[in-house]
Amino acid sequence: ETGVTQSPTHLIKTRGQQVTLRCSSQSGHNTVSWYQQALGQGPQFIFQYYREEENGRGNFPPRFSGLQFPNYSSELNVNALELDDSALYLCASSLGGRPTGELFFGEGSRLTVL
Amino acid sequence: ILNVEQSPQSLHVQEGDSTNFTCSFPSSNFYALHWYRWETAKSPEALFVMTLNGDEKKKGRISATLNTKEGYSYLYIKGSQPEDSATYLCAFFPISGGSNYKLTFGKGTLLTVNP
């Protein structure tokens, strides 16, 4: 068990709606990364937050946004949902965001957009 | 666009068999290579983080090797057990990746170990 918790575990939304996913990082970790895993694909990097600032972003449109709070927990917000946003969203925490440090993942939030 | 390929996509082995699978990544600008084990309905769990060409790491019956010059890593499982059944993911981080944690993942290898 990694100590990284995500909520909700499953949710269903309709096109055009907005969704907020939450992540509590492992104790002592100041960096949170979000990944999207679509069916049949590997996880794709959405963005990373380090000490409450966005610290890098993948190829996702601006309707994907995030926050990191002083306790280092994080939110992923997706506006104007599209069918292709249906995926498993993974949160991972780490210390300092170093590429040589392992990521600690949560179990994910599965989003279905109808 | 970085390309990380894993093969095979899936495999079935019998308990006690040894097995291995491959992760291929760009050989230029290498910085780090990660291996994760992902059991169904659980969270991905780090196995190894490798940075040096020729490095070999071991954790119990699982080991990994790294060749950064030709751009591949092998993961070996000796004497597979049913509890080894999982998806094994590799992820690549290039030198040019900047300060953020933009790992590029492969699609994974799904291993099923039959009792």
XYZ file of C-alpha atoms in Angstrom, chain A residues 40-43, chain B residues 1-10 20-27 33-35 65-67 70-75 87-93 103-110:
49
model
C -5.320 -0.183 -24.277
C -2.768 2.561 -23.671
C -0.038 3.241 -21.168
C -0.464 6.066 -18.652
C 7.096 12.188 -29.649
C 8.920 9.626 -27.542
C 8.164 5.985 -28.275
C 8.388 3.364 -25.553
C 7.561 -0.130 -26.766
C 6.988 -3.207 -24.635
C 6.885 -6.769 -25.852
C 5.181 -9.099 -25.745
C 1.827 -7.440 -25.156
C 0.765 -10.435 -23.058
C 11.308 -12.279 -19.517
C 10.015 -9.319 -21.422
C 11.418 -6.270 -23.134
C 11.142 -2.501 -22.967
C 12.546 -0.484 -25.888
C 13.129 3.266 -25.662
C 15.041 5.985 -27.529
C 18.770 5.419 -27.091
C 14.159 3.978 -16.882
C 11.453 2.853 -14.446
C 9.729 -0.515 -14.055
C 19.022 -5.177 -16.962
C 19.619 -1.956 -18.829
C 21.329 -1.166 -22.143
C 20.942 0.265 -27.798
C 17.824 1.439 -25.971
C 16.375 -1.582 -24.216
C 15.766 -3.088 -20.805
C 14.856 -6.666 -19.923
C 12.771 -7.745 -16.956
C 0.834 -5.884 -15.863
C 4.464 -4.805 -15.974
C 5.006 -1.238 -17.137
C 8.216 0.486 -18.096
C 8.649 4.266 -18.297
C 11.392 6.403 -19.827
C 12.706 9.801 -18.794
C 7.664 9.893 -17.659
C 6.659 8.276 -20.943
C 5.112 4.868 -20.301
C 4.842 1.844 -22.540
C 1.549 -0.011 -22.874
C 2.725 -2.761 -20.573
C 3.122 -6.534 -20.679
C 0.279 -8.527 -19.113
